[in-house]
C-alpha cells in the first residue's frame, strides 16, 4: 500500500528554513539535552518522515522534535500507533464501557494536541500527575479483570500519548516532567503487557521499545524494573529462554532490587519460570529459594506500585513456581503451587485465577488424575475462557493432552461434548 507524504512536516520545514540535514542536527542536539546522549539521526531519517515511511518516531526522538518545533507530533502530521479504528469483528467483542474509555482517552490527547499555540501558558503540576496515576490504577484493575484485550492495549497506548502531549501543554519543574515521563512509561508498559497477554507479540515488542525509552527519560527504577521484567516474560512466552533470562537479569540487577526485597522476590520468581522453560530444575529450585527469602525480608508496610499487589502476599511467587514446575513436567509440585496460588489470589484477579485453574487441570492430568482434571477444567466459566487468549490456549492444550492420554475414556467424551457446547461456542 502506498505511503502518504507528511505534508504538514514539509510545510513546517519550508516555513522555518530547515533542510533534512539541519533538522536532523537540531533534533539530535535536543535528544542530547533530554537524555545526556546526542541522537543518531541523519538527513535520511528526516526524509523518511517526510515521505511517510516513518509515521510515528520513537519516544525520545518525538519529544526532541516537539521541543525543536514547539508543536506536538500530531500537529506535524505524525500518526500515533494503534489509532486506526478497530475492525467490525474485533469491535463487537469489546466491552462498550472499555470502548468509551478508549475513545475518551483518545479525545483527551487530541484536545491537548490541538490547543492553540497562542493559548495562555499553564503550569503542569501534581494534580496532573495524580490524574494520570489514577488512570494507571484503572488500567491495572481492568487488566486484572479482562486481561489481554486489544481495547486495554489501545487505551494504555493512548494514555501514554496523552501523558507526552501534556509535556507540551505548559511549563513544569524538572521533577514533575520526570514524573510525567514515568506515567507515560507506565502506560506503555501496560500496553506491552496487554499485548503479551493477548499473544500479540510483535505489537508487544513495539510497546517495549517505546516504554524503555520513556523509562530512561523518567529515570524511574520501579518502571524500569517492570519493563525489563515484562521483556523477560515476553521472550518466555515466545519460547526464547536464553533471551528471557538475559532480560530478566537486567531487571534483577537494578538497584531497586537491593533497596526493596519485594522487587527482588519478583525478579527471582520470574527467573525461576524462565529456568523452567530452559529445563533446568536446579536453577528453578535455587531461584524460588531466593524469591522466598526475599519475600520474607520485605517490609509489608512500604507503599509500592499497584501492579505489585499480587507480589506482596506471595500469590505471584506461587503462580510463577506453578509455571516453572509445569514446564519441567514436575506435576505434583505444580499442583501444590497451583492450590496455594488460588488460595492467595484476590477475587478481582479473574484472568490469573482462570489461568491458574487451567494450569491446575494440566498438573492433575499429568499425574493421570483424569476425573479431577476434567472437573477442574470444567470449573472455569466458559465466558472467562473465551475472553482471555492465554486461558483459551491453555484449555485447548488441555483437551489435546486429554485426548492423547485417555482417548477412549467416558470422561474424555464428556469433556469433548462440554467443550463443543459451552467453550468454543462462547469463543
PDB file of N, CA and C in Angstrom, residues 326 355 357-380 385 390-406 411-412 414-416 418-419 423-424:
ATOM      1  N   UNK A 326       5.408 -26.779  35.895  1.00  0.00           N
ATOM      2  CA  UNK A 326       4.695 -27.332  34.746  1.00  0.00           C
ATOM      3  C   UNK A 326       5.634 -27.490  33.558  1.00  0.00           C
ATOM      4  N   UNK A 355      -6.482 -18.719  34.661  1.00  0.00           N
ATOM      5  CA  UNK A 355      -5.272 -19.303  34.073  1.00  0.00           C
ATOM      6  C   UNK A 355      -4.663 -20.345  35.010  1.00  0.00           C
ATOM      7  N   UNK A 357      -6.215 -22.018  37.326  1.00  0.00           N
ATOM      8  CA  UNK A 357      -7.113 -23.172  37.392  1.00  0.00           C
ATOM      9  C   UNK A 357      -6.876 -24.090  36.194  1.00  0.00           C
ATOM     10  N   UNK A 358      -6.691 -23.489  35.020  1.00  0.00           N
ATOM     11  CA  UNK A 358      -6.386 -24.290  33.829  1.00  0.00           C
ATOM     12  C   UNK A 358      -5.052 -25.013  33.990  1.00  0.00           C
ATOM     13  N   UNK A 359      -4.068 -24.335  34.595  1.00  0.00           N
ATOM     14  CA  UNK A 359      -2.775 -24.985  34.834  1.00  0.00           C
ATOM     15  C   UNK A 359      -2.911 -26.110  35.854  1.00  0.00           C
ATOM     16  N   UNK A 360      -3.767 -25.907  36.854  1.00  0.00           N
ATOM     17  CA  UNK A 360      -4.019 -26.967  37.825  1.00  0.00           C
ATOM     18  C   UNK A 360      -4.575 -28.210  37.126  1.00  0.00           C
ATOM     19  N   UNK A 361      -5.496 -28.013  36.191  1.00  0.00           N
ATOM     20  CA  UNK A 361      -6.039 -29.144  35.436  1.00  0.00           C
ATOM     21  C   UNK A 361      -4.924 -29.879  34.692  1.00  0.00           C
ATOM     22  N   UNK A 362      -3.985 -29.136  34.116  1.00  0.00           N
ATOM     23  CA  UNK A 362      -2.837 -29.759  33.442  1.00  0.00           C
ATOM     24  C   UNK A 362      -2.006 -30.577  34.435  1.00  0.00           C
ATOM     25  N   UNK A 363      -1.769 -30.014  35.627  1.00  0.00           N
ATOM     26  CA  UNK A 363      -0.955 -30.711  36.623  1.00  0.00           C
ATOM     27  C   UNK A 363      -1.635 -32.002  37.070  1.00  0.00           C
ATOM     28  N   UNK A 364      -2.941 -31.961  37.235  1.00  0.00           N
ATOM     29  CA  UNK A 364      -3.674 -33.171  37.624  1.00  0.00           C
ATOM     30  C   UNK A 364      -3.662 -34.209  36.509  1.00  0.00           C
ATOM     31  N   UNK A 365      -3.835 -33.754  35.285  1.00  0.00           N
ATOM     32  CA  UNK A 365      -3.793 -34.679  34.150  1.00  0.00           C
ATOM     33  C   UNK A 365      -2.411 -35.312  34.021  1.00  0.00           C
ATOM     34  N   UNK A 366      -1.358 -34.514  34.290  1.00  0.00           N
ATOM     35  CA  UNK A 366      -0.001 -35.042  34.223  1.00  0.00           C
ATOM     36  C   UNK A 366       0.249 -36.158  35.215  1.00  0.00           C
ATOM     37  N   UNK A 367      -0.545 -36.202  36.292  1.00  0.00           N
ATOM     38  CA  UNK A 367      -0.443 -37.277  37.294  1.00  0.00           C
ATOM     39  C   UNK A 367      -1.459 -38.395  37.028  1.00  0.00           C
ATOM     40  N   UNK A 368      -2.117 -38.315  35.849  1.00  0.00           N
ATOM     41  CA  UNK A 368      -3.119 -39.296  35.419  1.00  0.00           C
ATOM     42  C   UNK A 368      -4.363 -39.291  36.316  1.00  0.00           C
ATOM     43  N   UNK A 369      -4.605 -38.166  36.982  1.00  0.00           N
ATOM     44  CA  UNK A 369      -5.835 -37.991  37.762  1.00  0.00           C
ATOM     45  C   UNK A 369      -6.886 -37.369  36.835  1.00  0.00           C
ATOM     46  N   UNK A 370      -7.457 -38.206  35.983  1.00  0.00           N
ATOM     47  CA  UNK A 370      -8.273 -37.687  34.885  1.00  0.00           C
ATOM     48  C   UNK A 370      -9.570 -37.063  35.378  1.00  0.00           C
ATOM     49  N   UNK A 371     -10.239 -37.719  36.293  1.00  0.00           N
ATOM     50  CA  UNK A 371     -11.526 -37.181  36.749  1.00  0.00           C
ATOM     51  C   UNK A 371     -11.367 -35.825  37.440  1.00  0.00           C
ATOM     52  N   UNK A 372     -10.436 -35.669  38.408  1.00  0.00           N
ATOM     53  CA  UNK A 372     -10.242 -34.337  38.995  1.00  0.00           C
ATOM     54  C   UNK A 372      -9.812 -33.303  37.961  1.00  0.00           C
ATOM     55  N   UNK A 373      -8.996 -33.723  36.997  1.00  0.00           N
ATOM     56  CA  UNK A 373      -8.520 -32.790  35.977  1.00  0.00           C
ATOM     57  C   UNK A 373      -9.677 -32.241  35.152  1.00  0.00           C
ATOM     58  N   UNK A 374     -10.577 -33.126  34.724  1.00  0.00           N
ATOM     59  CA  UNK A 374     -11.718 -32.694  33.915  1.00  0.00           C
ATOM     60  C   UNK A 374     -12.648 -31.816  34.749  1.00  0.00           C
ATOM     61  N   UNK A 375     -12.862 -32.199  36.009  1.00  0.00           N
ATOM     62  CA  UNK A 375     -13.712 -31.392  36.896  1.00  0.00           C
ATOM     63  C   UNK A 375     -13.128 -29.997  37.083  1.00  0.00           C
ATOM     64  N   UNK A 376     -11.817 -29.925  37.274  1.00  0.00           N
ATOM     65  CA  UNK A 376     -11.149 -28.627  37.438  1.00  0.00           C
ATOM     66  C   UNK A 376     -11.296 -27.777  36.182  1.00  0.00           C
ATOM     67  N   UNK A 377     -11.038 -28.368  35.032  1.00  0.00           N
ATOM     68  CA  UNK A 377     -11.130 -27.612  33.777  1.00  0.00           C
ATOM     69  C   UNK A 377     -12.547 -27.100  33.544  1.00  0.00           C
ATOM     70  N   UNK A 378     -13.541 -27.921  33.878  1.00  0.00           N
ATOM     71  CA  UNK A 378     -14.936 -27.515  33.677  1.00  0.00           C
ATOM     72  C   UNK A 378     -15.385 -26.444  34.663  1.00  0.00           C
ATOM     73  N   UNK A 379     -14.604 -26.228  35.732  1.00  0.00           N
ATOM     74  CA  UNK A 379     -14.990 -25.228  36.732  1.00  0.00           C
ATOM     75  C   UNK A 379     -14.722 -23.799  36.277  1.00  0.00           C
ATOM     76  N   UNK A 380     -13.959 -23.629  35.206  1.00  0.00           N
ATOM     77  CA  UNK A 380     -13.670 -22.281  34.697  1.00  0.00           C
ATOM     78  C   UNK A 380     -14.875 -21.809  33.893  1.00  0.00           C
ATOM     79  N   UNK A 385     -13.015 -18.252  29.741  1.00  0.00           N
ATOM     80  CA  UNK A 385     -12.146 -18.964  28.795  1.00  0.00           C
ATOM     81  C   UNK A 385     -12.101 -18.223  27.459  1.00  0.00           C
ATOM     82  N   UNK A 390      -4.724 -16.370  26.699  1.00  0.00           N
ATOM     83  CA  UNK A 390      -3.849 -17.382  27.299  1.00  0.00           C
ATOM     84  C   UNK A 390      -4.658 -18.507  27.940  1.00  0.00           C
ATOM     85  N   UNK A 391      -5.808 -18.158  28.528  1.00  0.00           N
ATOM     86  CA  UNK A 391      -6.664 -19.185  29.113  1.00  0.00           C
ATOM     87  C   UNK A 391      -7.233 -20.068  28.000  1.00  0.00           C
ATOM     88  N   UNK A 392      -7.658 -19.421  26.906  1.00  0.00           N
ATOM     89  CA  UNK A 392      -8.182 -20.170  25.761  1.00  0.00           C
ATOM     90  C   UNK A 392      -7.159 -21.187  25.267  1.00  0.00           C
ATOM     91  N   UNK A 393      -5.924 -20.743  25.126  1.00  0.00           N
ATOM     92  CA  UNK A 393      -4.881 -21.635  24.621  1.00  0.00           C
ATOM     93  C   UNK A 393      -4.595 -22.766  25.610  1.00  0.00           C
ATOM     94  N   UNK A 394      -4.521 -22.432  26.905  1.00  0.00           N
ATOM     95  CA  UNK A 394      -4.195 -23.438  27.913  1.00  0.00           C
ATOM     96  C   UNK A 394      -5.279 -24.507  27.992  1.00  0.00           C
ATOM     97  N   UNK A 395      -6.531 -24.093  27.903  1.00  0.00           N
ATOM     98  CA  UNK A 395      -7.638 -25.050  27.928  1.00  0.00           C
ATOM     99  C   UNK A 395      -7.657 -25.884  26.644  1.00  0.00           C
ATOM    100  N   UNK A 396      -7.355 -25.264  25.502  1.00  0.00           N
ATOM    101  CA  UNK A 396      -7.269 -26.021  24.254  1.00  0.00           C
ATOM    102  C   UNK A 396      -6.193 -27.093  24.322  1.00  0.00           C
ATOM    103  N   UNK A 397      -5.037 -26.742  24.914  1.00  0.00           N
ATOM    104  CA  UNK A 397      -3.952 -27.717  25.061  1.00  0.00           C
ATOM    105  C   UNK A 397      -4.349 -28.827  26.036  1.00  0.00           C
ATOM    106  N   UNK A 398      -5.138 -28.463  27.048  1.00  0.00           N
ATOM    107  CA  UNK A 398      -5.629 -29.490  27.977  1.00  0.00           C
ATOM    108  C   UNK A 398      -6.469 -30.532  27.237  1.00  0.00           C
ATOM    109  N   UNK A 399      -7.380 -30.074  26.381  1.00  0.00           N
ATOM    110  CA  UNK A 399      -8.208 -31.004  25.617  1.00  0.00           C
ATOM    111  C   UNK A 399      -7.385 -31.914  24.735  1.00  0.00           C
ATOM    112  N   UNK A 400      -6.348 -31.370  24.114  1.00  0.00           N
ATOM    113  CA  UNK A 400      -5.468 -32.182  23.256  1.00  0.00           C
ATOM    114  C   UNK A 400      -4.740 -33.243  24.069  1.00  0.00           C
ATOM    115  N   UNK A 401      -4.220 -32.850  25.226  1.00  0.00           N
ATOM    116  CA  UNK A 401      -3.490 -33.799  26.080  1.00  0.00           C
ATOM    117  C   UNK A 401      -4.426 -34.860  26.640  1.00  0.00           C
ATOM    118  N   UNK A 402      -5.637 -34.449  26.983  1.00  0.00           N
ATOM    119  CA  UNK A 402      -6.614 -35.414  27.500  1.00  0.00           C
ATOM    120  C   UNK A 402      -6.942 -36.463  26.437  1.00  0.00           C
ATOM    121  N   UNK A 403      -7.097 -36.021  25.194  1.00  0.00           N
ATOM    122  CA  UNK A 403      -7.408 -36.950  24.102  1.00  0.00           C
ATOM    123  C   UNK A 403      -6.266 -37.936  23.898  1.00  0.00           C
ATOM    124  N   UNK A 404      -5.029 -37.477  24.056  1.00  0.00           N
ATOM    125  CA  UNK A 404      -3.871 -38.356  23.907  1.00  0.00           C
ATOM    126  C   UNK A 404      -3.757 -39.327  25.070  1.00  0.00           C
ATOM    127  N   UNK A 405      -4.025 -38.819  26.295  1.00  0.00           N
ATOM    128  CA  UNK A 405      -3.841 -39.637  27.492  1.00  0.00           C
ATOM    129  C   UNK A 405      -4.933 -40.691  27.650  1.00  0.00           C
ATOM    130  N   UNK A 406      -6.166 -40.345  27.296  1.00  0.00           N
ATOM    131  CA  UNK A 406      -7.279 -41.270  27.531  1.00  0.00           C
ATOM    132  C   UNK A 406      -8.298 -41.147  26.402  1.00  0.00           C
ATOM    133  N   UNK A 411     -14.816 -39.911  30.303  1.00  0.00           N
ATOM    134  CA  UNK A 411     -14.529 -38.539  30.755  1.00  0.00           C
ATOM    135  C   UNK A 411     -14.043 -37.685  29.591  1.00  0.00           C
ATOM    136  N   UNK A 412     -13.252 -38.280  28.713  1.00  0.00           N
ATOM    137  CA  UNK A 412     -12.791 -37.545  27.523  1.00  0.00           C
ATOM    138  C   UNK A 412     -13.975 -37.204  26.626  1.00  0.00           C
ATOM    139  N   UNK A 414     -17.037 -36.834  27.598  1.00  0.00           N
ATOM    140  CA  UNK A 414     -17.805 -35.793  28.294  1.00  0.00           C
ATOM    141  C   UNK A 414     -17.153 -34.429  28.121  1.00  0.00           C
ATOM    142  N   UNK A 415     -15.809 -34.403  28.205  1.00  0.00           N
ATOM    143  CA  UNK A 415     -15.103 -33.138  28.023  1.00  0.00           C
ATOM    144  C   UNK A 415     -15.297 -32.599  26.602  1.00  0.00           C
ATOM    145  N   UNK A 416     -15.170 -33.457  25.612  1.00  0.00           N
ATOM    146  CA  UNK A 416     -15.316 -33.011  24.226  1.00  0.00           C
ATOM    147  C   UNK A 416     -16.709 -32.429  23.977  1.00  0.00           C
ATOM    148  N   UNK A 418     -18.698 -31.140  26.266  1.00  0.00           N
ATOM    149  CA  UNK A 418     -18.774 -29.883  27.023  1.00  0.00           C
ATOM    150  C   UNK A 418     -18.058 -28.756  26.282  1.00  0.00           C
ATOM    151  N   UNK A 419     -16.864 -29.063  25.775  1.00  0.00           N
ATOM    152  CA  UNK A 419     -16.079 -28.035  25.081  1.00  0.00           C
ATOM    153  C   UNK A 419     -16.799 -27.536  23.835  1.00  0.00           C
ATOM    154  N   UNK A 423     -17.647 -24.125  25.600  1.00  0.00           N
ATOM    155  CA  UNK A 423     -16.436 -23.297  25.494  1.00  0.00           C
ATOM    156  C   UNK A 423     -16.280 -22.646  24.147  1.00  0.00           C
ATOM    157  N   UNK A 424     -16.258 -23.451  23.091  1.00  0.00           N
ATOM    158  CA  UNK A 424     -15.934 -22.884  21.783  1.00  0.00           C
ATOM    159  C   UNK A 424     -17.102 -22.113  21.188  1.00  0.00           C
TER     160      UNK A 424
END
